[in-house]
Short mmCIF file of C-alpha atoms and ligand atoms in Angstrom, two decimals:
data_model
loop_
_atom_site.label_atom_id
_atom_site.label_comp_id
_atom_site.label_asym_id
_atom_site.label_seq_id
_atom_site.Cartn_x
_atom_site.Cartn_y
_atom_site.Cartn_z
CA MET A 108 102.84 128.85 134.49
CA ARG A 109 102.27 127.20 138.03
CA ARG A 110 103.25 123.72 138.56
CA PRO A 111 104.25 122.12 142.31
CA PHE A 112 108.16 121.77 141.87
CA ASP A 113 110.93 123.97 140.23
CA LEU A 114 112.99 120.85 138.98
CA ILE A 115 112.54 117.31 138.94
CA VAL A 116 116.01 114.95 138.75
CA PHE A 117 114.92 111.80 136.44
CA GLY A 118 117.35 109.07 136.75
CA ALA A 119 118.34 109.39 140.50
CA THR A 120 118.79 105.67 141.11
CA GLY A 121 121.76 106.03 138.78
CA PHE A 122 125.49 106.75 139.42
CA THR A 123 125.18 110.27 138.41
CA GLY A 124 121.35 110.95 139.27
CA ARG A 125 122.35 110.28 143.04
CA LEU A 126 125.45 112.76 143.07
CA VAL A 127 123.03 115.81 141.31
CA ALA A 128 120.60 114.67 143.80
CA GLU A 129 123.28 114.89 146.70
CA TYR A 130 124.41 117.94 146.08
CA LEU A 131 121.10 119.76 145.43
CA GLN A 132 120.47 118.41 148.78
CA THR A 133 123.31 119.33 150.59
CA THR A 134 123.31 122.80 148.81
CA TYR A 135 119.83 123.80 148.44
CA GLY A 136 118.12 121.40 151.06
CA ALA A 137 114.59 119.74 150.42
CA ASP A 138 112.55 122.30 152.60
CA GLY A 139 114.12 125.65 151.41
CA ARG A 140 113.25 127.68 148.36
CA LEU A 141 113.68 125.43 145.60
CA SER A 142 110.95 122.88 145.65
CA TRP A 143 111.95 119.81 144.02
CA ALA A 144 111.58 115.81 143.67
CA LEU A 145 113.17 112.78 142.86
CA ALA A 146 112.06 110.66 139.67
CA GLY A 147 112.79 106.95 138.33
CA ARG A 148 111.29 104.04 137.18
CA ASN A 149 111.01 102.04 140.65
CA LEU A 150 109.71 103.58 143.74
CA ALA A 151 111.82 101.64 146.12
CA ARG A 152 115.14 102.01 144.59
CA LEU A 153 114.09 105.78 144.97
CA GLU A 154 113.36 105.53 148.57
CA GLN A 155 116.45 104.06 149.58
CA VAL A 156 118.17 106.80 147.41
CA ARG A 157 116.08 109.34 149.80
CA ARG A 158 116.86 107.92 152.88
CA GLU A 159 120.95 107.77 151.84
CA LEU A 160 120.58 111.44 151.56
CA GLY A 161 119.47 111.49 154.89
CA ALA A 162 116.39 113.42 153.27
CA GLY A 163 112.96 113.21 154.72
CA GLU A 164 109.44 113.10 153.13
CA THR A 165 109.82 116.76 152.03
CA LEU A 166 111.30 115.24 148.90
CA PRO A 167 108.94 113.86 146.95
CA LEU A 168 109.10 110.60 144.68
CA LEU A 169 107.76 110.19 141.28
CA GLU A 170 107.53 107.04 139.23
CA ALA A 171 108.08 107.39 135.52
CA ASP A 172 109.38 105.27 133.04
CA ALA A 173 111.61 106.28 130.04
CA SER A 174 109.46 103.93 127.89
CA ASP A 175 106.14 105.18 129.03
CA ALA A 176 104.88 108.33 127.17
CA ARG A 177 102.07 108.75 129.55
CA SER A 178 104.04 108.47 132.73
CA LEU A 179 106.52 110.98 131.31
CA SER A 180 103.72 113.35 130.21
CA ARG A 181 102.54 113.20 134.00
CA LEU A 182 105.98 114.06 134.97
CA VAL A 183 106.95 116.69 132.87
CA GLY A 184 103.64 118.54 133.55
CA GLN A 185 104.92 118.77 137.29
CA ALA A 186 107.96 120.95 137.38
CA ARG A 187 109.25 123.97 135.56
CA LEU A 188 112.19 121.89 134.73
CA ILE A 189 113.30 118.43 134.29
CA VAL A 190 117.29 117.46 134.74
CA THR A 191 117.66 113.73 133.29
CA THR A 192 120.56 111.67 133.75
CA VAL A 193 118.64 108.74 132.61
CA GLY A 194 120.81 107.41 129.40
CA PRO A 195 122.24 106.50 127.03
CA TYR A 196 120.12 109.49 125.83
CA GLN A 197 119.77 107.58 122.01
CA LEU A 198 117.95 104.61 123.78
CA HIS A 199 115.96 106.15 126.65
CA GLY A 200 115.79 109.98 125.78
CA GLN A 201 113.65 110.67 122.90
CA ALA A 202 110.19 110.41 124.56
CA LEU A 203 110.89 112.37 127.58
CA VAL A 204 112.79 115.42 125.53
CA THR A 205 109.93 115.38 123.34
CA ALA A 206 107.19 115.70 126.17
CA CYS A 207 109.19 118.53 127.46
CA ALA A 208 109.31 120.19 123.98
CA LYS A 209 105.49 119.70 123.99
CA ALA A 210 104.77 120.57 127.34
CA GLY A 211 106.81 124.01 127.71
CA THR A 212 108.80 122.21 130.28
CA ASP A 213 112.80 123.59 130.34
CA TYR A 214 115.25 120.38 130.01
CA VAL A 215 118.99 120.08 130.91
CA ASP A 216 120.88 116.58 130.58
CA LEU A 217 124.30 114.97 130.03
CA CYS A 218 124.12 113.99 126.75
CA GLY A 219 127.35 113.27 124.91
CA GLU A 220 125.99 111.39 121.96
CA PRO A 221 126.18 113.94 118.99
CA ALA A 222 124.40 111.51 116.28
CA TRP A 223 121.18 111.27 118.62
CA MET A 224 121.14 115.17 119.28
CA ALA A 225 121.32 115.94 115.42
CA ALA A 226 118.66 113.71 115.04
CA MET A 227 116.23 115.23 117.66
CA ILE A 228 117.32 119.10 116.79
CA PRO A 229 115.23 119.53 114.03
CA GLN A 230 112.38 117.38 115.30
CA LEU A 231 112.38 119.48 118.75
CA GLN A 232 113.20 123.26 117.66
CA ALA A 233 109.25 123.81 116.11
CA PRO A 234 107.70 122.25 119.56
CA ALA A 235 109.88 123.59 122.02
CA GLN A 236 109.47 127.26 119.84
CA ARG A 237 105.92 127.13 120.24
CA SER A 238 105.62 126.02 123.83
CA GLY A 239 108.71 128.08 125.21
CA ALA A 240 110.76 125.04 126.42
CA ARG A 241 114.49 125.95 126.65
CA ILE A 242 116.20 122.48 125.79
CA VAL A 243 119.83 122.37 126.50
CA PHE A 244 121.79 119.19 125.79
CA SER A 245 125.41 118.54 127.07
CA CYS A 246 125.37 120.11 130.63
CA GLY A 247 128.28 118.30 131.88
CA PHE A 248 131.92 117.87 131.32
CA ASP A 249 131.02 117.39 127.79
CA SER A 250 130.47 120.32 127.44
CA ILE A 251 130.25 122.99 129.43
CA PRO A 252 133.92 123.94 130.26
CA PHE A 253 134.86 123.92 126.57
CA ASP A 254 131.47 125.47 125.19
CA LEU A 255 132.09 128.34 128.06
CA GLY A 256 135.93 128.37 127.67
CA VAL A 257 135.99 129.41 124.17
CA MET A 258 132.87 131.75 124.97
CA PHE A 259 135.12 133.45 127.71
CA LEU A 260 138.25 133.62 125.60
CA GLN A 261 136.20 135.36 122.50
CA GLN A 262 134.60 137.88 125.34
CA HIS A 263 138.04 138.53 126.23
CA ALA A 264 139.21 139.04 122.85
CA ARG A 265 135.99 141.47 122.02
CA GLU A 266 137.07 143.31 124.98
CA THR A 267 140.61 143.78 124.52
CA LEU A 268 141.50 143.40 121.33
CA GLY A 269 138.00 144.87 119.78
CA VAL A 270 137.66 141.69 117.27
CA PRO A 271 137.24 138.04 117.41
CA LEU A 272 139.58 135.36 117.40
CA GLN A 273 139.47 133.41 114.15
CA ARG A 274 140.84 130.51 115.79
CA VAL A 275 140.84 128.86 118.89
CA HIS A 276 142.70 125.85 120.14
CA GLY A 277 141.00 124.10 123.37
CA ARG A 278 143.85 122.00 125.27
CA VAL A 279 143.45 119.33 128.07
CA LYS A 280 146.09 120.06 129.96
CA VAL A 281 145.28 117.90 133.43
CA MET A 282 142.11 115.58 133.65
CA LYS A 283 142.27 113.44 136.60
CA GLY A 284 138.93 110.71 137.47
CA GLY A 285 137.65 107.68 136.44
CA ILE A 286 134.36 106.83 133.90
CA SER A 287 131.18 105.09 135.09
CA GLY A 288 129.52 102.22 133.37
CA GLY A 289 126.69 104.47 132.39
CA THR A 290 128.87 106.77 130.24
CA LEU A 291 130.88 103.54 128.59
CA ALA A 292 127.00 102.25 128.00
CA SER A 293 126.50 105.27 126.07
CA ALA A 294 129.82 105.45 123.78
CA LEU A 295 128.92 101.63 123.44
CA ALA A 296 125.51 102.48 122.12
CA THR A 297 127.13 105.08 119.64
CA PHE A 298 129.35 102.30 118.14
CA GLU A 299 126.54 100.13 117.96
CA ALA A 300 124.16 102.77 115.95
CA MET A 301 127.09 103.60 113.60
CA GLY A 302 127.47 99.45 113.02
CA ARG A 303 124.01 99.69 111.87
CA ASP A 304 124.07 102.76 109.83
CA PRO A 305 127.24 103.87 108.56
CA ALA A 306 125.82 107.25 107.81
CA LEU A 307 126.16 108.03 111.06
CA ALA A 308 129.66 107.70 111.16
CA ARG A 309 129.71 110.76 108.76
CA THR A 310 127.26 112.69 111.10
CA MET A 311 129.90 112.01 114.14
CA ALA A 312 133.03 113.01 111.91
CA ASP A 313 131.41 115.96 110.81
CA PRO A 314 132.46 119.07 113.22
CA PHE A 315 129.25 121.07 111.65
CA ALA A 316 126.55 118.34 112.55
CA LEU A 317 124.50 120.49 114.98
CA THR A 318 124.33 123.62 113.15
CA PRO A 319 121.92 122.58 110.22
CA GLY A 320 121.97 124.89 107.11
CA PHE A 321 125.26 125.90 108.28
CA ARG A 322 129.02 124.40 106.96
CA GLY A 323 132.02 126.52 108.30
CA PRO A 324 135.54 126.19 106.80
CA PRO A 325 137.23 122.76 106.81
CA GLN A 326 138.17 122.13 110.64
CA PRO A 327 141.88 120.65 111.65
CA ASP A 328 142.45 117.25 112.07
CA GLY A 329 142.04 115.73 115.97
CA ASP A 330 143.05 112.54 115.01
CA THR A 331 147.13 112.59 114.86
CA ALA A 332 150.08 113.62 117.08
CA ALA A 333 150.63 117.60 116.38
CA TRP A 334 152.97 120.24 117.01
CA ASP A 335 150.83 123.21 118.65
CA GLU A 336 152.48 125.97 117.53
CA LEU A 337 150.09 128.37 119.55
CA ALA A 338 150.32 126.72 122.97
CA GLY A 339 154.06 125.55 122.20
CA CYS A 340 153.76 121.82 122.84
CA TRP A 341 153.06 118.31 121.43
CA THR A 342 149.35 117.23 121.61
CA GLY A 343 147.43 114.15 121.05
CA PRO A 344 143.57 113.51 120.46
CA PHE A 345 141.13 113.82 122.80
CA VAL A 346 138.06 111.53 123.10
CA MET A 347 135.61 114.10 123.87
CA ALA A 348 136.16 116.57 121.09
CA ALA A 349 133.84 115.06 118.42
CA ILE A 350 131.02 116.27 120.86
CA ASN A 351 132.86 119.59 122.12
CA THR A 352 133.84 120.91 119.13
CA LYS A 353 130.29 120.20 117.55
CA ASN A 354 128.56 122.02 120.56
CA VAL A 355 130.94 124.97 120.10
CA HIS A 356 130.25 125.54 116.83
CA ARG A 357 126.35 125.06 117.73
CA THR A 358 126.78 127.82 120.17
CA ASN A 359 128.54 129.94 117.32
CA ALA A 360 125.70 129.73 115.21
CA LEU A 361 122.75 130.09 117.64
CA ARG A 362 124.60 133.33 118.77
CA GLY A 363 124.52 134.79 115.21
CA HIS A 364 128.05 133.69 114.43
CA PRO A 365 129.87 136.54 116.51
CA TRP A 366 133.11 134.90 116.34
CA GLY A 367 133.06 134.86 112.61
CA GLU A 368 131.73 132.14 109.50
CA ASP A 369 135.30 131.11 109.39
CA PHE A 370 135.84 130.44 112.54
CA GLU A 371 138.01 127.32 113.22
CA TYR A 372 138.30 125.30 116.68
CA ASP A 373 139.95 121.75 117.78
CA GLU A 374 140.26 120.05 120.61
CA ARG A 375 143.37 118.09 121.99
CA ARG A 376 145.13 116.70 124.61
CA VAL A 377 148.60 118.31 126.12
CA ALA A 378 151.61 115.66 125.46
CA HIS A 379 154.55 115.27 127.54
CA ASN A 380 156.68 115.54 124.61
CA GLU A 381 156.63 114.03 120.96
CA TRP A 382 156.77 110.22 121.99
CA HIS A 383 154.05 110.51 123.99
CA ALA A 384 151.74 112.28 121.59
CA ARG A 385 152.31 109.54 119.09
CA GLY A 386 151.54 107.20 122.16
CA MET A 387 148.03 109.07 122.79
CA ALA A 388 147.29 108.67 118.89
CA ARG A 389 148.32 104.92 118.26
CA THR A 390 146.28 104.37 121.59
CA ALA A 391 143.06 106.22 120.01
CA ARG A 392 143.45 104.42 117.05
CA LEU A 393 143.41 101.01 118.74
CA GLN A 394 140.73 101.84 120.58
CA ASN A 395 138.37 103.10 117.72
CA THR A 396 139.21 99.74 115.81
CA MET A 397 138.47 97.45 118.79
CA LEU A 398 135.02 99.27 119.78
CA GLY A 399 134.23 99.16 115.90
CA VAL A 400 134.48 95.36 115.68
CA GLY A 401 130.65 94.38 116.79
CA PRO A 402 131.30 91.09 118.70
CA LEU A 403 134.44 92.45 120.03
CA ARG A 404 132.86 95.46 121.25
CA ARG A 405 129.58 93.61 123.31
CA LEU A 406 132.00 91.09 124.87
CA LEU A 407 133.94 94.34 126.39
CA GLY A 408 130.66 95.74 127.33
CA ARG A 409 129.24 92.38 128.80
CA PHE A 410 132.45 91.18 130.87
CA VAL A 411 135.26 93.68 130.85
CA LEU A 412 133.94 97.02 131.02
CA PRO A 413 132.56 98.72 134.40
CA GLN A 414 128.31 97.98 134.44
CA PRO A 415 125.83 100.97 134.48
CA GLY A 416 125.23 102.05 138.04
CA SER A 417 129.20 101.81 138.97
CA GLY A 418 131.61 104.82 138.96
CA PRO A 419 134.56 106.26 140.54
CA ASN A 420 134.42 106.29 144.17
CA LEU A 421 134.26 109.24 146.45
CA GLN A 422 138.13 109.22 146.74
CA GLN A 423 138.48 109.34 143.33
CA ARG A 424 135.69 111.95 143.11
CA GLU A 425 137.19 114.68 145.60
CA SER A 426 140.84 113.76 144.49
CA GLY A 427 140.15 114.78 140.76
CA ARG A 428 140.31 117.97 139.03
CA TYR A 429 140.89 119.40 135.52
CA GLU A 430 142.74 122.09 133.42
CA LEU A 431 142.14 123.41 130.38
CA LEU A 432 143.96 125.83 128.30
CA PHE A 433 142.20 128.03 125.30
CA VAL A 434 144.54 129.96 123.00
CA GLY A 435 143.56 131.77 120.18
CA ARG A 436 144.96 134.24 117.30
CA THR A 437 143.20 136.88 115.18
CA PRO A 438 143.90 136.96 111.36
CA ASP A 439 146.51 139.35 112.08
CA ALA A 440 148.16 137.09 114.79
CA ARG A 441 147.56 138.82 117.90
CA VAL A 442 147.08 135.77 120.60
CA LEU A 443 145.04 135.96 123.71
CA GLN A 444 144.88 132.83 126.22
CA ALA A 445 142.51 131.65 129.13
CA THR A 446 142.21 128.60 131.46
CA VAL A 447 139.51 126.76 132.88
CA THR A 448 140.02 124.64 135.88
CA GLY A 449 137.68 122.92 138.11
CA ASP A 450 137.84 120.56 141.30
CA ARG A 451 136.31 117.26 141.77
CA ASP A 452 137.02 114.87 138.92
CA PRO A 453 135.57 115.97 135.71
CA GLY A 454 132.69 113.42 134.55
CA TYR A 455 131.11 112.93 137.87
CA GLY A 456 132.10 115.25 141.01
CA SER A 457 132.22 118.42 138.87
CA THR A 458 129.61 117.41 136.34
CA SER A 459 126.87 116.93 138.93
CA LYS A 460 127.52 120.47 140.17
CA MET A 461 127.58 121.81 136.64
CA ILE A 462 124.36 120.39 135.80
CA SER A 463 122.41 121.38 138.79
CA GLU A 464 123.60 124.97 138.57
CA SER A 465 122.87 124.73 134.76
CA ALA A 466 119.00 123.94 135.96
CA LEU A 467 119.16 126.88 138.72
CA CYS A 468 120.45 129.17 135.78
CA LEU A 469 118.04 128.50 133.54
CA LEU A 470 115.00 129.13 135.84
CA GLY A 471 116.58 131.80 137.89
CA ASP A 472 119.03 133.80 135.93
CA VAL A 473 118.19 133.70 132.66
CA ASP A 474 115.45 135.74 131.22
CA ARG A 475 112.86 134.00 128.93
CA SER A 476 112.75 137.08 126.61
CA MET A 477 116.61 136.51 126.01
CA THR A 478 116.61 133.00 125.63
CA ARG A 479 113.32 131.48 124.49
CA GLY A 480 111.78 127.93 123.55
CA GLY A 481 114.05 126.03 121.46
CA VAL A 482 117.17 123.69 121.43
CA TRP A 483 120.16 125.13 123.02
CA THR A 484 123.89 124.58 123.89
CA PRO A 485 124.86 125.91 127.20
CA GLY A 486 126.96 128.64 126.46
CA ALA A 487 124.46 130.35 123.59
CA ALA A 488 121.55 129.50 126.31
CA MET A 489 123.02 130.91 129.67
CA GLY A 490 126.40 132.57 128.54
CA MET A 491 128.40 134.39 131.25
CA ALA A 492 125.38 134.01 133.78
CA LEU A 493 126.48 130.28 133.77
CA VAL A 494 130.52 131.32 133.89
CA ARG A 495 129.70 133.38 137.04
CA ARG A 496 127.22 130.81 138.81
CA LEU A 497 129.96 128.13 138.06
CA GLN A 498 132.48 130.43 139.52
CA GLN A 499 130.51 131.26 142.55
CA ARG A 500 128.96 127.79 143.40
CA ALA A 501 130.46 124.83 141.58
CA GLY A 502 134.49 124.79 142.09
CA LEU A 503 135.02 126.29 138.04
CA GLN A 504 137.44 129.11 137.65
CA PHE A 505 137.64 130.87 134.65
CA SER A 506 140.82 133.13 133.97
CA THR A 507 142.40 135.15 131.11
CA LEU A 508 146.31 134.98 131.07
CA ALA A 509 148.34 138.40 130.24
CA PRO A 510 149.68 138.03 126.55
CA ALA A 511 153.03 137.80 127.59
CA ASP A 512 152.48 134.86 129.96
CA PRO A 513 154.45 132.02 129.09
CA VAL A 514 152.12 128.99 128.74
CA SER A 515 152.86 126.74 131.32
CA HIS A 516 152.86 122.69 130.89
CA PRO A 517 153.34 120.08 133.45
CA ILE A 518 156.59 118.84 131.79
CA PRO A 519 158.90 121.26 129.61
CA ALA A 520 157.70 120.38 125.88
CA ARG A 521 160.11 119.66 123.30
CA THR A 522 160.39 121.92 119.84
CA PRO A 523 159.93 120.20 116.33
CA ALA A 524 162.56 119.03 114.82
N1 NAP B 38 128.33 114.88 129.62
C1 NAP B 38 128.81 114.47 130.92
O1 NAP B 38 130.08 114.77 130.87
C2 NAP B 38 128.47 112.96 131.79
C3 NAP B 38 128.85 112.74 132.82
C4 NAP B 38 128.35 111.57 133.43
C5 NAP B 38 127.57 110.89 132.51
N2 NAP B 38 126.94 111.27 131.48
C6 NAP B 38 125.92 110.40 130.94
O2 NAP B 38 124.95 110.61 132.02
C7 NAP B 38 124.41 109.17 131.37
C8 NAP B 38 123.72 108.41 132.88
O3 NAP B 38 125.13 108.19 133.28
P1 NAP B 38 125.47 107.22 134.32
O4 NAP B 38 126.44 106.35 134.79
O5 NAP B 38 124.52 107.99 135.71
O6 NAP B 38 124.42 105.94 134.42
P2 NAP B 38 123.79 104.74 134.75
O7 NAP B 38 124.15 104.83 136.54
O8 NAP B 38 123.39 103.32 134.07
O9 NAP B 38 122.28 105.36 135.43
C9 NAP B 38 121.24 105.25 134.58
C10 NAP B 38 119.69 105.89 134.75
O10 NAP B 38 118.87 105.87 134.23
C11 NAP B 38 117.64 105.06 134.58
N3 NAP B 38 116.73 104.36 133.80
C12 NAP B 38 117.30 103.42 132.85
N4 NAP B 38 116.35 102.88 131.94
C13 NAP B 38 115.32 103.58 132.43
C14 NAP B 38 113.91 103.72 131.96
N5 NAP B 38 113.42 102.96 131.33
N6 NAP B 38 113.08 104.48 132.59
C15 NAP B 38 113.55 105.48 133.90
N7 NAP B 38 114.79 105.16 134.43
C16 NAP B 38 115.58 104.32 133.26
C17 NAP B 38 118.40 104.06 135.47
O11 NAP B 38 117.50 103.58 136.51
P3 NAP B 38 117.54 102.01 137.51
O12 NAP B 38 118.01 102.84 138.44
O13 NAP B 38 116.30 101.94 137.58
O14 NAP B 38 118.42 101.25 136.18
C18 NAP B 38 119.70 104.92 136.51
O15 NAP B 38 118.83 105.53 137.24
C19 NAP B 38 124.64 108.38 130.68
O16 NAP B 38 124.34 108.75 129.42
C20 NAP B 38 126.36 109.21 130.32
O17 NAP B 38 126.83 108.78 129.34
C21 NAP B 38 127.36 112.44 130.79
#
């Protein structure tokens, strides 16, 4: 398939899209082996981004609007792969991903909107299989470090124990960074959609919403404060668990359930102590209640929360970082642990590197005979090839801990009463 560009960054004028363009420009340049272009709905704004990047006319600009199917079909026919940061995806994403699925154009995004993904998977699967397009949702902080972290630990289990871990706990020990207006807009769009259609709330609460035709066993409840006997600490709810846990189960399903059909997974934040964990659970309940009230949500979205286009500044991005712990056990109680760390703030500094390297991994490292056309998770589509690439280029570290290693926490945890 001869196309003018290897990849196009759609949404390059947005907060995250600019960071993706900046990463590609500084890491790969615009006149090297990678041929790529910037795309968006406004050429003048794209020109400004190109000027700010210090890139000349060797970096082409392409105009397309997410609501104009003809402009999108022209766009996707020009590249082997589209990187899109045009969100909320449930508002602006459908026509683009559909055009990619039909045209055989690979696609990576930053979608953290599982109800939309659940609706799109059955629509996209057949056209993507026919055309050979590999559609990979969730190539940012949600859900790459979690999806690959579980996969990495399970690979370690297979190599050292010969069996998979039936139960894995994903624990967020450190997460330092800010949030963009675009991410908040996506969260608000999800609450709006649930307000219009209560069935979506059931989809959001269903750990198997992204594995059509398969339901595993009941999964642990993530909404309360709880003592974690495997990690040896108090834990509270983690806001992105509802996204990541679904992607982790989808990876297991897409790979033919190598971790078992009875696999259990949950995600939580590590708390300093019991009272901190209870405070986390109260805050999460309060946020959900407030965002569930339409007029209050709209007021917050309009006047209080950061607006689309804005996000954490350079200093916040560069001083950010994250540290995740994965602890799992076999049915006969053997325990293994692994950590995943990332430099830069998770949502933007690290995410812009993760989505860029996912695009390059799909284009260059993953054989089409292994990963055929269809709708994928990052872990199922790229697996250990992506782990290697992210370690070499994107500031992530995947490490196993010896079974005897104590699990260290920022503040010593209390044992439960
Ligand atoms: N998974 C993760 O870890 C992660 C991390 C970061 C972000 N995200 C997601 O990424 C998305 C973008 O976030 P952000 O903060 O970068 O948002 P943003 O700053 O608001 O950027 C949105 C982009 O979409 C473009 N856009 C909007 N409507 C369009 C249309 N009709 N046609 C073409 N382009 C259109 C905007 O173009 P204009 O400049 O012309 O308005 C802008 O370039 C959100 O959905 C967010 O949730 C996910």
